[in-house]
Short mmCIF file of C-alpha atoms in Angstrom, two decimals:
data_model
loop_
_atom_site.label_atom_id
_atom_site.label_comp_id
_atom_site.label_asym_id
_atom_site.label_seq_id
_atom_site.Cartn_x
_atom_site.Cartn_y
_atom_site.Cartn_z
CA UNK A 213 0.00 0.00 0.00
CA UNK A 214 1.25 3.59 -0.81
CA UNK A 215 0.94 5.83 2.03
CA UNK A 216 0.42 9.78 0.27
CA UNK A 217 -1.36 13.06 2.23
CA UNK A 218 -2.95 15.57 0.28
CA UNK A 219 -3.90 18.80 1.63
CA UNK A 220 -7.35 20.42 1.16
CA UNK A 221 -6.37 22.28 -1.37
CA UNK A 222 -4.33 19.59 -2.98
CA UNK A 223 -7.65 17.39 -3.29
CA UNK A 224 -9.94 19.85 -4.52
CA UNK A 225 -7.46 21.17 -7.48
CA UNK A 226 -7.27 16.98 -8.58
CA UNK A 227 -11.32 16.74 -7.76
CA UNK A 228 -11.99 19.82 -9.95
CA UNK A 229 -9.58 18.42 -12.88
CA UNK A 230 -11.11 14.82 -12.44
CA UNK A 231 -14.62 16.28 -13.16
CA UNK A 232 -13.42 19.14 -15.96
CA UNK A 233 -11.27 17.40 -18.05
CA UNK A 234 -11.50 15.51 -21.20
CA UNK A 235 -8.58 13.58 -21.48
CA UNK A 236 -9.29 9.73 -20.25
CA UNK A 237 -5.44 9.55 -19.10
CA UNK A 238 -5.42 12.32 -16.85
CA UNK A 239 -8.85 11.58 -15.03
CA UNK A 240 -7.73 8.05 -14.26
CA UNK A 241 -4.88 9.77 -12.79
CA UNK A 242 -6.84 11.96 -10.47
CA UNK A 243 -8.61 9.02 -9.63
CA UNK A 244 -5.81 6.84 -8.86
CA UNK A 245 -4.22 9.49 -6.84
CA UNK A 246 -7.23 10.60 -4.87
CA UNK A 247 -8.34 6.91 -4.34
CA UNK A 248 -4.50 6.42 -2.81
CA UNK A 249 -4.91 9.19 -0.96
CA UNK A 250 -7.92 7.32 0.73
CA UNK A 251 -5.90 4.59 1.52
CA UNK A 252 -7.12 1.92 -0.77
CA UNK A 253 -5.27 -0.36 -2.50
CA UNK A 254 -3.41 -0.52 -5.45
CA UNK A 255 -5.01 -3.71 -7.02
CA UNK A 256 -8.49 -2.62 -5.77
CA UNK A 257 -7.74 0.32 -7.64
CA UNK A 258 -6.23 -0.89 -10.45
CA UNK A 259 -9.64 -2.95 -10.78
CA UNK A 260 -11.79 -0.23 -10.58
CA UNK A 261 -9.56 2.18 -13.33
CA UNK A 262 -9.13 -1.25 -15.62
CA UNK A 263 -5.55 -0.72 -15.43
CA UNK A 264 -2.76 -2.16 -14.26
CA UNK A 265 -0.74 -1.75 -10.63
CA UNK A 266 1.99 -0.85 -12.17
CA UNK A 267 -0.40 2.38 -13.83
CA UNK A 268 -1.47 3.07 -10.48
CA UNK A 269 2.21 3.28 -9.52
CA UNK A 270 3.47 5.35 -11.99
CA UNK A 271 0.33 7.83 -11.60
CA UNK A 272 1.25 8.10 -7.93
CA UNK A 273 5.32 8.81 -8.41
CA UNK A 274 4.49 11.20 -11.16
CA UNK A 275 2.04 13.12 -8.93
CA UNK A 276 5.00 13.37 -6.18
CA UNK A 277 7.40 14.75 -8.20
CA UNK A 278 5.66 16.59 -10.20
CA UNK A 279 2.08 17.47 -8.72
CA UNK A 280 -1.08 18.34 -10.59
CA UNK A 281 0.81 18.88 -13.87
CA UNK A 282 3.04 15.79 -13.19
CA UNK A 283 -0.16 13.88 -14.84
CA UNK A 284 -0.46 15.28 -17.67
CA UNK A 285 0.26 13.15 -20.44
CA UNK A 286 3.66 14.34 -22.44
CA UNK A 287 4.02 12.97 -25.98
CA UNK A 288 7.62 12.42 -27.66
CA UNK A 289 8.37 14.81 -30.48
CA UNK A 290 8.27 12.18 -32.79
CA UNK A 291 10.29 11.21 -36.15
CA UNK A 292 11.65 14.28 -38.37
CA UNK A 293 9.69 14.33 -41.30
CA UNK A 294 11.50 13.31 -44.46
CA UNK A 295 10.44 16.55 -46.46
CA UNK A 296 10.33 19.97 -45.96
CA UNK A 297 7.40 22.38 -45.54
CA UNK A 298 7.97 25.30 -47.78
CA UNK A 299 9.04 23.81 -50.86
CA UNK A 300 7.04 26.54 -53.00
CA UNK A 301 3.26 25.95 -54.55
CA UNK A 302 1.58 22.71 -54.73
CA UNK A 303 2.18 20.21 -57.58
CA UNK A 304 -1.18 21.62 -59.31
CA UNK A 305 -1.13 25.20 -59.12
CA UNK A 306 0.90 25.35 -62.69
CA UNK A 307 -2.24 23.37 -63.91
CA UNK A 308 -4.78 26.02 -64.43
CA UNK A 309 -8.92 25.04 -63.92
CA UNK A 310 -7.82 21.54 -65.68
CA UNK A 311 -8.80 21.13 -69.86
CA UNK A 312 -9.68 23.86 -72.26
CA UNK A 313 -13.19 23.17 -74.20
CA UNK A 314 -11.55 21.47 -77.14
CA UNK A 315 -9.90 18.66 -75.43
CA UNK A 316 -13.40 18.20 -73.76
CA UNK A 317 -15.43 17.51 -77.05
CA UNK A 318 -13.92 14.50 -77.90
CA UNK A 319 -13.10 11.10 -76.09
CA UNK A 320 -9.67 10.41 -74.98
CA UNK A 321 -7.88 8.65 -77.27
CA UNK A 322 -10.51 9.20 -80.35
CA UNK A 323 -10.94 11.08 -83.65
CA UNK A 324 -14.06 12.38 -85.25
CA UNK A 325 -16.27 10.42 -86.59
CA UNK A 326 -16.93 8.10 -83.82
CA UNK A 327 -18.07 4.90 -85.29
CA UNK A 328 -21.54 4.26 -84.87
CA UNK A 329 -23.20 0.45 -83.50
CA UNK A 330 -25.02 0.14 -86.45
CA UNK A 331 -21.52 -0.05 -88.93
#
């Protein structure tokens, strides 16, 4: 069992977040930490969250060292992208509004007379 004391204000800034906020990740965290808080334990919590213990524990140490904001979920930058942004104008732009009205009276590929079904 993990043994943690939250002041007053403590538990109403993490009961206020728990009801506000949107984000599944930090809610469970306000949950697990104000559940600990109340002295329960980790699997019992872990049951009601449908997590893990090992979430439970990690939710705990990251709201020690790092309080309310400790929680919040931080994502990785990620991969550099293989291409640059501003490379000019799009691919199309050069293209115009697409064909002119001659290349639109006739089929692709096709010359004028079009044979008929009846030949």
């Amino acid at each position: 069992m993990s043994w943690l004391e939250l002041s007053e204000e403590q538990r109403g800034e993490l009961e206020a977040r728990f009801r506000t906020t949107e984000d599944r990740r930090l809610r469970d965290g306000c949950h697990a930490v104000l559940m600990t808080a109340r002295s329960r334990p980790r699997q019992q919590i872990a049951e009601d969250l449908g997590t893990t213990t090992r979430n439970i524990q990690c939710f705990v140490a990251r709201y020690r060292a790092g309080g309310l904001e400790g929680l919040r979920l931080q994502w990785a930058p990620g991969k550099t992208p293989l291409t640059q942004r501003n490379w000019g104008p799009p691919f199309w732009t050069g293209y115009g509004r697409g064909p002119g009205p001659a290349a639109s009276s006739a089929p692709i590929g096709r010359t004028w007379p079009w044979p008929t079904s009846s030949s």
